């Protein structure tokens, strides 16, 4: 499965990236959405029924990821007092859930091997660009992207395994 997905990434990533770039007009955002698209594709590959090409399937996921980004960013552009009111109106259960999930991610992060753990932390918590991460390791920007993608996939797997364990109890 891992080799198959690497082949899919190799064959379609450039086309999907250019599609997203046309939507976003922002190279960094396009690359972030590409990574999210590929991650979503690998975690939901069983939903691909073959009714369209793989490229069309990936572009559909990318388009949906872009729309999700736009929806999330709409709230960021509110005046400060409106944003504070929106945050205050968020139900307590959601705020607690977000904090609990953040703690869960921090705890599971320690189960990742190097360099995945460090790449994940540099990208998510330090918000470094892939080019900056690559240069820290004397590697290419593409190496940093692929390594981060694999780290995210491992984190999702750990989260799913933990949820499955919890449901069995």
mmCIF file of C-alpha atoms in Angstrom:
data_model
loop_
_atom_site.group_PDB
_atom_site.id
_atom_site.type_symbol
_atom_site.label_atom_id
_atom_site.label_comp_id
_atom_site.label_asym_id
_atom_site.label_seq_id
_atom_site.Cartn_x
_atom_site.Cartn_y
_atom_site.Cartn_z
ATOM 1 C CA UNK A 1 0.000 0.000 0.000
ATOM 2 C CA UNK A 2 2.800 2.430 0.885
ATOM 3 C CA UNK A 3 4.534 1.923 -2.466
ATOM 4 C CA UNK A 4 1.234 2.245 -4.293
ATOM 5 C CA UNK A 5 0.538 5.540 -2.611
ATOM 6 C CA UNK A 6 4.052 6.812 -3.315
ATOM 7 C CA UNK A 7 3.402 5.996 -6.970
ATOM 8 C CA UNK A 8 0.085 7.874 -6.881
ATOM 9 C CA UNK A 9 1.838 10.834 -5.273
ATOM 10 C CA UNK A 10 4.607 10.758 -7.877
ATOM 11 C CA UNK A 11 2.156 10.571 -10.780
ATOM 12 C CA UNK A 12 -0.473 13.093 -9.680
ATOM 13 C CA UNK A 13 0.944 15.506 -7.100
ATOM 14 C CA UNK A 14 2.159 18.050 -9.653
ATOM 15 C CA UNK A 15 -1.163 18.138 -11.508
ATOM 16 C CA UNK A 16 -3.174 18.406 -8.303
ATOM 17 C CA UNK A 17 -0.838 21.131 -7.035
ATOM 18 C CA UNK A 18 -1.345 23.200 -10.205
ATOM 19 C CA UNK A 19 -5.108 22.741 -9.916
ATOM 20 C CA UNK A 20 -5.058 23.987 -6.317
ATOM 21 C CA UNK A 21 -2.695 26.826 -7.219
ATOM 22 C CA UNK A 22 -5.228 28.074 -9.765
ATOM 23 C CA UNK A 23 -7.876 28.096 -7.029
ATOM 24 C CA UNK A 24 -5.790 29.703 -4.306
ATOM 25 C CA UNK A 25 -3.286 31.897 -6.165
ATOM 26 C CA UNK A 26 -0.994 31.181 -3.187
ATOM 27 C CA UNK A 27 1.915 28.717 -3.480
ATOM 28 C CA UNK A 28 2.219 28.005 0.242
ATOM 29 C CA UNK A 29 -1.497 27.472 0.704
ATOM 30 C CA UNK A 30 -1.632 25.307 -2.408
ATOM 31 C CA UNK A 31 1.132 23.101 -1.036
ATOM 32 C CA UNK A 32 -0.603 22.797 2.350
ATOM 33 C CA UNK A 33 -3.868 21.835 0.676
ATOM 34 C CA UNK A 34 -1.989 19.333 -1.511
ATOM 35 C CA UNK A 35 -0.580 17.651 1.603
ATOM 36 C CA UNK A 36 -4.017 17.551 3.232
ATOM 37 C CA UNK A 37 -5.499 16.188 0.004
ATOM 38 C CA UNK A 38 -2.991 13.367 -0.252
ATOM 39 C CA UNK A 39 -3.422 12.509 3.410
ATOM 40 C CA UNK A 40 -7.183 12.401 3.030
ATOM 41 C CA UNK A 41 -6.831 10.299 -0.135
ATOM 42 C CA UNK A 42 -4.712 7.654 1.593
ATOM 43 C CA UNK A 43 -6.995 7.467 4.627
ATOM 44 C CA UNK A 44 -10.135 7.168 2.503
ATOM 45 C CA UNK A 45 -8.845 5.215 -0.498
ATOM 46 C CA UNK A 46 -11.463 2.522 0.163
ATOM 47 C CA UNK A 47 -14.118 5.069 -0.889
ATOM 48 C CA UNK A 48 -12.579 5.338 -4.374
ATOM 49 C CA UNK A 49 -14.819 3.189 -6.559
ATOM 50 C CA UNK A 50 -13.066 3.786 -9.887
ATOM 51 C CA UNK A 51 -15.991 5.688 -11.449
ATOM 52 C CA UNK A 52 -13.552 8.439 -12.418
ATOM 53 C CA UNK A 53 -9.817 8.754 -12.903
ATOM 54 C CA UNK A 54 -7.497 8.941 -9.907
ATOM 55 C CA UNK A 55 -6.573 12.486 -10.946
ATOM 56 C CA UNK A 56 -10.240 13.545 -10.913
ATOM 57 C CA UNK A 57 -10.715 11.877 -7.534
ATOM 58 C CA UNK A 58 -7.709 13.732 -6.075
ATOM 59 C CA UNK A 59 -8.803 17.064 -7.570
ATOM 60 C CA UNK A 60 -12.264 16.609 -6.068
ATOM 61 C CA UNK A 61 -10.731 16.052 -2.629
ATOM 62 C CA UNK A 62 -8.457 19.067 -3.191
ATOM 63 C CA UNK A 63 -11.394 21.268 -4.165
ATOM 64 C CA UNK A 64 -13.274 20.231 -1.011
ATOM 65 C CA UNK A 65 -10.197 20.881 1.134
ATOM 66 C CA UNK A 66 -9.929 24.338 -0.428
ATOM 67 C CA UNK A 67 -13.604 25.082 0.317
ATOM 68 C CA UNK A 68 -13.075 23.935 3.917
ATOM 69 C CA UNK A 69 -10.099 26.288 4.176
ATOM 70 C CA UNK A 70 -12.164 29.203 2.858
ATOM 71 C CA UNK A 71 -14.934 28.487 5.374
ATOM 72 C CA UNK A 72 -12.425 28.396 8.236
ATOM 73 C CA UNK A 73 -10.674 31.573 7.102
ATOM 74 C CA UNK A 74 -13.927 33.542 6.871
ATOM 75 C CA UNK A 75 -14.001 33.719 10.685
ATOM 76 C CA UNK A 76 -10.377 34.895 10.849
ATOM 77 C CA UNK A 77 -11.191 38.078 8.953
ATOM 78 C CA UNK A 78 -13.801 39.273 11.428
ATOM 79 C CA UNK A 79 -13.077 42.371 13.516
ATOM 80 C CA UNK A 80 -11.392 41.500 16.815
ATOM 81 C CA UNK A 81 -14.497 42.091 18.968
ATOM 82 C CA UNK A 82 -16.624 39.847 16.685
ATOM 83 C CA UNK A 83 -13.988 37.107 16.738
ATOM 84 C CA UNK A 84 -13.850 37.245 20.541
ATOM 85 C CA UNK A 85 -17.647 37.025 20.744
ATOM 86 C CA UNK A 86 -17.643 34.057 18.350
ATOM 87 C CA UNK A 87 -15.047 32.287 20.505
ATOM 88 C CA UNK A 88 -17.015 33.005 23.671
ATOM 89 C CA UNK A 89 -20.164 31.582 22.078
ATOM 90 C CA UNK A 90 -18.428 28.311 21.258
ATOM 91 C CA UNK A 91 -19.880 25.603 23.490
ATOM 92 C CA UNK A 92 -17.734 24.554 26.422
ATOM 93 C CA UNK A 93 -17.810 20.940 25.203
ATOM 94 C CA UNK A 94 -16.055 21.950 21.960
ATOM 95 C CA UNK A 95 -13.384 23.975 23.738
ATOM 96 C CA UNK A 96 -12.702 21.101 26.157
ATOM 97 C CA UNK A 97 -12.695 18.610 23.299
ATOM 98 C CA UNK A 98 -10.140 20.684 21.366
ATOM 99 C CA UNK A 99 -7.866 20.905 24.411
ATOM 100 C CA UNK A 100 -8.204 17.168 25.046
ATOM 101 C CA UNK A 101 -7.381 16.388 21.426
ATOM 102 C CA UNK A 102 -4.337 18.672 21.564
ATOM 103 C CA UNK A 103 -3.133 16.817 24.654
ATOM 104 C CA UNK A 104 -3.751 13.492 22.932
ATOM 105 C CA UNK A 105 -1.701 14.597 19.909
ATOM 106 C CA UNK A 106 1.155 15.774 22.141
ATOM 107 C CA UNK A 107 1.110 12.453 23.985
ATOM 108 C CA UNK A 108 1.042 10.366 20.787
ATOM 109 C CA UNK A 109 3.772 12.481 19.239
ATOM 110 C CA UNK A 110 6.267 10.735 21.525
ATOM 111 C CA UNK A 111 5.487 7.447 19.773
ATOM 112 C CA UNK A 112 6.793 8.726 16.442
ATOM 113 C CA UNK A 113 10.307 7.830 15.383
ATOM 114 C CA UNK A 114 12.818 10.446 14.295
ATOM 115 C CA UNK A 115 12.867 12.368 12.016
ATOM 116 C CA UNK A 116 9.055 12.197 11.838
ATOM 117 C CA UNK A 117 8.567 13.549 15.343
ATOM 118 C CA UNK A 118 10.840 16.533 14.803
ATOM 119 C CA UNK A 119 9.501 17.308 11.312
ATOM 120 C CA UNK A 120 5.928 17.190 12.625
ATOM 121 C CA UNK A 121 6.756 19.536 15.513
ATOM 122 C CA UNK A 122 8.673 21.970 13.302
ATOM 123 C CA UNK A 123 5.836 22.186 10.806
ATOM 124 C CA UNK A 124 2.823 22.149 13.139
ATOM 125 C CA UNK A 125 4.053 23.893 16.258
ATOM 126 C CA UNK A 126 6.909 26.063 14.972
ATOM 127 C CA UNK A 127 5.044 26.679 11.675
ATOM 128 C CA UNK A 128 8.244 26.521 9.637
ATOM 129 C CA UNK A 129 8.133 26.377 5.856
ATOM 130 C CA UNK A 130 9.130 23.127 4.183
ATOM 131 C CA UNK A 131 12.164 24.835 2.669
ATOM 132 C CA UNK A 132 13.289 25.883 6.164
ATOM 133 C CA UNK A 133 12.778 22.395 7.545
ATOM 134 C CA UNK A 134 14.704 20.866 4.648
ATOM 135 C CA UNK A 135 17.624 23.206 5.166
ATOM 136 C CA UNK A 136 17.747 22.364 8.893
ATOM 137 C CA UNK A 137 18.324 18.726 7.931
ATOM 138 C CA UNK A 138 20.539 19.492 4.914
ATOM 139 C CA UNK A 139 17.840 17.954 2.729
ATOM 140 C CA UNK A 140 15.551 19.216 0.003
ATOM 141 C CA UNK A 141 12.224 20.958 0.431
ATOM 142 C CA UNK A 142 10.563 17.956 -1.214
ATOM 143 C CA UNK A 143 12.174 15.614 1.356
ATOM 144 C CA UNK A 144 10.663 17.754 4.126
ATOM 145 C CA UNK A 145 7.231 17.623 2.475
ATOM 146 C CA UNK A 146 7.267 13.859 2.024
ATOM 147 C CA UNK A 147 8.584 13.266 5.542
ATOM 148 C CA UNK A 148 5.908 15.539 7.013
ATOM 149 C CA UNK A 149 3.231 13.776 4.981
ATOM 150 C CA UNK A 150 4.399 10.419 6.347
ATOM 151 C CA UNK A 151 4.497 11.824 9.894
ATOM 152 C CA UNK A 152 0.898 13.036 9.554
ATOM 153 C CA UNK A 153 -0.155 9.643 8.234
ATOM 154 C CA UNK A 154 1.512 7.932 11.209
ATOM 155 C CA UNK A 155 -0.194 10.329 13.633
ATOM 156 C CA UNK A 156 -3.583 9.582 12.086
ATOM 157 C CA UNK A 157 -2.879 5.870 12.361
ATOM 158 C CA UNK A 158 -1.945 6.278 16.044
ATOM 159 C CA UNK A 159 -5.104 8.302 16.682
ATOM 160 C CA UNK A 160 -7.254 5.692 14.950
ATOM 161 C CA UNK A 161 -5.603 2.846 16.862
ATOM 162 C CA UNK A 162 -6.212 4.651 20.122
ATOM 163 C CA UNK A 163 -9.868 5.276 19.219
ATOM 164 C CA UNK A 164 -10.300 1.599 18.316
ATOM 165 C CA UNK A 165 -8.759 0.565 21.647
ATOM 166 C CA UNK A 166 -11.029 2.984 23.494
ATOM 167 C CA UNK A 167 -14.151 1.685 21.699
ATOM 168 C CA UNK A 168 -13.282 -1.913 22.595
ATOM 169 C CA UNK A 169 -13.279 -1.094 26.315
#
